[in-house]
Amino acid sequence: MKKILLLIISLLMVISISQPANAKKKIKVAFALLWTIDDMGWTTAAYNGIKYLKEKMGDQVEISYTEKVLAADAERVFRKYARQGYDIIFGTTFEHMDPMLMVAQDFPKVVFEHCAGYKTAPNMGNYFARMYQADYLAGYMAGLMGYKHVGTVATNPIPEPIRGVNAFTLGLIKGLKEGKHSFNPNKVNTVVWLKAWRDPINETTLAETLISRGCTLIRQMADTPDSSLAACKKGVPAIGYGADAAKYGASCALVSTLWNWGPFFVKVVKEVQAGTWKPTPYWAGFEQNMIKLSSFNASVPKSVQKKVLKELEKFKNGEDNVFVGPIYDQSGKLRVKPGEKLTDKELLTMRWLVKGVVGNIPD
């Protein structure tokens, strides 16, 4: 009997030695995705971030996701994950904000993170990326190459896309000036609005319409690459958005501006593991690797690539002067005085277009 007891004690000691006292609990992470993971845009970018999280964290995380979670179904999905014991739940689109806030109040021990919103709670943060920095660089590249009749297929007329249109236009004008190209400062970027995040049929129609009106470069801003694909079919170059348009058939894309959510997902999981997570708004750009540029098309001159990458390094070092004055709006009104810089609050509520944009902000 004593021998059996000694054997049991020895086995328990071996087990305790093989299980370090500080072994980390596997974190259960859930994602509510706006559309399907193969949408070639917004949700594909989110899914790429999920894959990055799995790659970096391995068996430290258990991951689940639900596709096509629209606003009407979001509360149900969030509650399901919370009841299943998930530690962190991500809502990956603006429309998830209010449903997430409701559920967060009922599950105070669960960490909630919401993309593109502005509301927080003791257990709910929000996050977004400064895509306008990449928009600015894409415009700068186009201007250096002499494109002065750009057509932009924009999405919903809310501050985030408006910032993108403005940043692109400011970069475009900077490039045109540096390249010593002649241009009409009041008319370099014609914008039309889908009033949707994705609409493949209208994306194609609007791109074709802009080309028929004389636009020589199409700027895609929708969640799908169809406006870029339409440009390619017409023999006109494009600039992709969200995901790399060239990977989805748009061989004419000069460059694409990319969401890069993976590093943030890893950041949140590690903070939850360490007990240091806080429900603070997080809005970062190149300096935190939240956005990227794709590879350049071979048709982009090396000299242009070099200049664009030099500007990118400034962003990585925390130097963001996209919205430093003087900046004028379409009517010629001075919106940002020389040397002054728009605040984050002003950027997040932007409802005006800079000089050089043709088109209005619809109601």
Tab-separated table of N, CA and C in Angstrom, residues 12-21:
chain	number	residue	atom	x	y	z
A	12	LEU	N	2.109	12.735	-9.172
A	12	LEU	CA	1.578	14.087	-8.980
A	12	LEU	C	2.676	15.127	-9.021
A	13	MET	N	3.838	14.799	-8.481
A	13	MET	CA	4.963	15.736	-8.512
A	13	MET	C	5.438	15.968	-9.929
A	14	VAL	N	5.480	14.902	-10.731
A	14	VAL	CA	5.901	15.026	-12.130
A	14	VAL	C	4.938	15.923	-12.885
A	15	ILE	N	3.625	15.689	-12.628
A	15	ILE	CA	2.609	16.488	-13.317
A	15	ILE	C	2.733	17.962	-12.940
A	16	SER	N	2.944	18.208	-11.629
A	16	SER	CA	3.049	19.607	-11.186
A	16	SER	C	4.277	20.280	-11.763
A	17	ILE	N	5.369	19.525	-11.915
A	17	ILE	CA	6.585	20.099	-12.498
A	17	ILE	C	6.382	20.423	-13.965
A	18	SER	N	5.616	19.577	-14.677
A	18	SER	CA	5.408	19.784	-16.118
A	18	SER	C	4.413	20.887	-16.399
A	19	GLN	N	3.664	21.335	-15.377
A	19	GLN	CA	2.701	22.418	-15.541
A	19	GLN	C	3.207	23.640	-14.781
A	20	PRO	N	3.914	24.561	-15.453
A	20	PRO	CA	4.460	25.717	-14.746
A	20	PRO	C	3.372	26.545	-14.083
A	21	ALA	N	3.728	27.115	-12.951
A	21	ALA	CA	2.739	27.872	-12.186
A	21	ALA	C	2.189	29.049	-12.952
